[in-house]
Amino acid sequence: MEQVVLHQLLDKANLLLRDMGVRLLHEEQLAVALDLTPDMFRTIFGNKAEFLLQVTRHNLARQRREHEELFANLATPVECLLAMLHHSLHELRQSHHDYHVLREQFPLVWDAIQEYTREYAFPLLTRLLQEGVQEGQFRAALDAPFIARIILAQFSLVLNEQFFPPDQINLGEVYRNIFFPYVRGLCTEEGMRLTAPHFARMWK
């Protein structure tokens, strides 16, 4: 299949999953929603698990491109870190919060998300923190890799349904209340000055 057509299908599928969630959709419903016959769906994607894996990888690649676009318009590491977190907040608010379904029923999809976190998000967070320390925007005593791990652990906390059941609590607000005060505490006076306008927009 032409890559352009496949990308269009994956973009459409991503929007569909955002609206409907993972568990409510069966292969036949997915085929109809994507204007495919069941045979075409199986030819292109194989089954629902492989379909979700392709959509997830496509979505994660999109997020990386959007990070690059954000960073191209920002001058400092602390602003890039905030932009990355704000982007993640936007993604979380638009998602259907079926992470536990992926973890329990689609382990290959969950593994792809963990690989993205390990191979991309963790090194990126570490680099931004290290550069922010070097430029005087984050406190000099910070252990950048350790703080990066804490930030990623906080994301796991947001998705912990025992503490924050998604049908009762707005996970976007949980995310914002966990991350932004924490990052603010990492900043020097210079970092606070640079991030003040960003925090003001985020807390509106």
PDB file of N, CA and C in Angstrom, residues 66-87 128 131 135 137 194-195 198 201-202:
ATOM      1  N   GLU A  66       6.229  16.884  16.376  1.00  0.00           N
ATOM      2  CA  GLU A  66       5.643  18.075  16.984  1.00  0.00           C
ATOM      3  C   GLU A  66       6.558  18.663  18.051  1.00  0.00           C
ATOM      4  N   HIS A  67       7.280  17.822  18.780  1.00  0.00           N
ATOM      5  CA  HIS A  67       8.273  18.328  19.732  1.00  0.00           C
ATOM      6  C   HIS A  67       9.327  19.154  19.002  1.00  0.00           C
ATOM      7  N   GLU A  68       9.824  18.627  17.882  1.00  0.00           N
ATOM      8  CA  GLU A  68      10.851  19.334  17.120  1.00  0.00           C
ATOM      9  C   GLU A  68      10.337  20.688  16.643  1.00  0.00           C
ATOM     10  N   GLU A  69       9.085  20.736  16.212  1.00  0.00           N
ATOM     11  CA  GLU A  69       8.502  21.995  15.762  1.00  0.00           C
ATOM     12  C   GLU A  69       8.383  22.982  16.919  1.00  0.00           C
ATOM     13  N   LEU A  70       7.994  22.485  18.093  1.00  0.00           N
ATOM     14  CA  LEU A  70       7.899  23.350  19.274  1.00  0.00           C
ATOM     15  C   LEU A  70       9.262  23.909  19.650  1.00  0.00           C
ATOM     16  N   PHE A  71      10.251  23.038  19.707  1.00  0.00           N
ATOM     17  CA  PHE A  71      11.577  23.447  20.166  1.00  0.00           C
ATOM     18  C   PHE A  71      12.224  24.442  19.200  1.00  0.00           C
ATOM     19  N   ALA A  72      11.886  24.350  17.917  1.00  0.00           N
ATOM     20  CA  ALA A  72      12.481  25.247  16.925  1.00  0.00           C
ATOM     21  C   ALA A  72      12.124  26.710  17.189  1.00  0.00           C
ATOM     22  N   ASN A  73      11.031  26.936  17.924  1.00  0.00           N
ATOM     23  CA  ASN A  73      10.573  28.304  18.190  1.00  0.00           C
ATOM     24  C   ASN A  73      10.866  28.761  19.612  1.00  0.00           C
ATOM     25  N   LEU A  74      11.663  27.981  20.355  1.00  0.00           N
ATOM     26  CA  LEU A  74      11.969  28.323  21.743  1.00  0.00           C
ATOM     27  C   LEU A  74      13.470  28.478  21.920  1.00  0.00           C
ATOM     28  N   ALA A  75      13.841  29.363  22.829  1.00  0.00           N
ATOM     29  CA  ALA A  75      15.257  29.737  22.939  1.00  0.00           C
ATOM     30  C   ALA A  75      15.999  29.025  24.053  1.00  0.00           C
ATOM     31  N   THR A  76      15.299  28.488  25.062  1.00  0.00           N
ATOM     32  CA  THR A  76      16.002  27.983  26.238  1.00  0.00           C
ATOM     33  C   THR A  76      15.540  26.572  26.596  1.00  0.00           C
ATOM     34  N   PRO A  77      16.405  25.805  27.283  1.00  0.00           N
ATOM     35  CA  PRO A  77      16.026  24.443  27.698  1.00  0.00           C
ATOM     36  C   PRO A  77      14.811  24.400  28.619  1.00  0.00           C
ATOM     37  N   VAL A  78      14.712  25.356  29.543  1.00  0.00           N
ATOM     38  CA  VAL A  78      13.582  25.317  30.477  1.00  0.00           C
ATOM     39  C   VAL A  78      12.262  25.548  29.741  1.00  0.00           C
ATOM     40  N   GLU A  79      12.281  26.416  28.728  1.00  0.00           N
ATOM     41  CA  GLU A  79      11.067  26.628  27.944  1.00  0.00           C
ATOM     42  C   GLU A  79      10.727  25.383  27.116  1.00  0.00           C
ATOM     43  N   CYS A  80      11.759  24.712  26.594  1.00  0.00           N
ATOM     44  CA  CYS A  80      11.527  23.474  25.843  1.00  0.00           C
ATOM     45  C   CYS A  80      10.928  22.392  26.732  1.00  0.00           C
ATOM     46  N   LEU A  81      11.431  22.284  27.965  1.00  0.00           N
ATOM     47  CA  LEU A  81      10.893  21.284  28.893  1.00  0.00           C
ATOM     48  C   LEU A  81       9.427  21.563  29.191  1.00  0.00           C
ATOM     49  N   LEU A  82       9.103  22.812  29.461  1.00  0.00           N
ATOM     50  CA  LEU A  82       7.707  23.156  29.724  1.00  0.00           C
ATOM     51  C   LEU A  82       6.833  22.895  28.514  1.00  0.00           C
ATOM     52  N   ALA A  83       7.343  23.213  27.321  1.00  0.00           N
ATOM     53  CA  ALA A  83       6.565  22.969  26.100  1.00  0.00           C
ATOM     54  C   ALA A  83       6.305  21.484  25.914  1.00  0.00           C
ATOM     55  N   MET A  84       7.301  20.666  26.210  1.00  0.00           N
ATOM     56  CA  MET A  84       7.143  19.214  26.101  1.00  0.00           C
ATOM     57  C   MET A  84       6.073  18.719  27.071  1.00  0.00           C
ATOM     58  N   LEU A  85       6.115  19.209  28.313  1.00  0.00           N
ATOM     59  CA  LEU A  85       5.118  18.794  29.305  1.00  0.00           C
ATOM     60  C   LEU A  85       3.729  19.301  28.929  1.00  0.00           C
ATOM     61  N   HIS A  86       3.660  20.519  28.421  1.00  0.00           N
ATOM     62  CA  HIS A  86       2.365  21.056  28.020  1.00  0.00           C
ATOM     63  C   HIS A  86       1.793  20.268  26.846  1.00  0.00           C
ATOM     64  N   HIS A  87       2.661  19.866  25.926  1.00  0.00           N
ATOM     65  CA  HIS A  87       2.236  19.029  24.803  1.00  0.00           C
ATOM     66  C   HIS A  87       1.692  17.700  25.311  1.00  0.00           C
ATOM     67  N   LEU A 128      17.560  18.161  28.322  1.00  0.00           N
ATOM     68  CA  LEU A 128      17.003  19.476  28.604  1.00  0.00           C
ATOM     69  C   LEU A 128      17.331  19.926  30.027  1.00  0.00           C
ATOM     70  N   GLU A 131      21.136  20.838  30.124  1.00  0.00           N
ATOM     71  CA  GLU A 131      21.379  22.121  29.469  1.00  0.00           C
ATOM     72  C   GLU A 131      20.825  23.270  30.307  1.00  0.00           C
ATOM     73  N   GLU A 135      22.939  26.440  31.799  1.00  0.00           N
ATOM     74  CA  GLU A 135      22.580  27.819  31.457  1.00  0.00           C
ATOM     75  C   GLU A 135      22.000  28.585  32.635  1.00  0.00           C
ATOM     76  N   GLN A 137      19.278  27.945  34.462  1.00  0.00           N
ATOM     77  CA  GLN A 137      17.818  27.998  34.557  1.00  0.00           C
ATOM     78  C   GLN A 137      17.263  26.977  35.557  1.00  0.00           C
ATOM     79  N   LEU A 194      11.999  33.201  33.140  1.00  0.00           N
ATOM     80  CA  LEU A 194      11.749  32.734  31.779  1.00  0.00           C
ATOM     81  C   LEU A 194      10.434  31.984  31.650  1.00  0.00           C
ATOM     82  N   THR A 195      10.077  31.255  32.688  1.00  0.00           N
ATOM     83  CA  THR A 195       8.895  30.392  32.587  1.00  0.00           C
ATOM     84  C   THR A 195       7.618  31.056  33.075  1.00  0.00           C
ATOM     85  N   HIS A 198       4.835  31.263  30.591  1.00  0.00           N
ATOM     86  CA  HIS A 198       4.343  29.933  30.222  1.00  0.00           C
ATOM     87  C   HIS A 198       3.432  29.371  31.309  1.00  0.00           C
ATOM     88  N   ARG A 201       0.017  31.031  31.254  1.00  0.00           N
ATOM     89  CA  ARG A 201      -0.886  30.496  30.220  1.00  0.00           C
ATOM     90  C   ARG A 201      -1.413  29.117  30.599  1.00  0.00           C
ATOM     91  N   MET A 202      -0.536  28.268  31.162  1.00  0.00           N
ATOM     92  CA  MET A 202      -0.925  26.910  31.474  1.00  0.00           C
ATOM     93  C   MET A 202      -1.951  26.823  32.596  1.00  0.00           C
TER      94      MET A 202
END
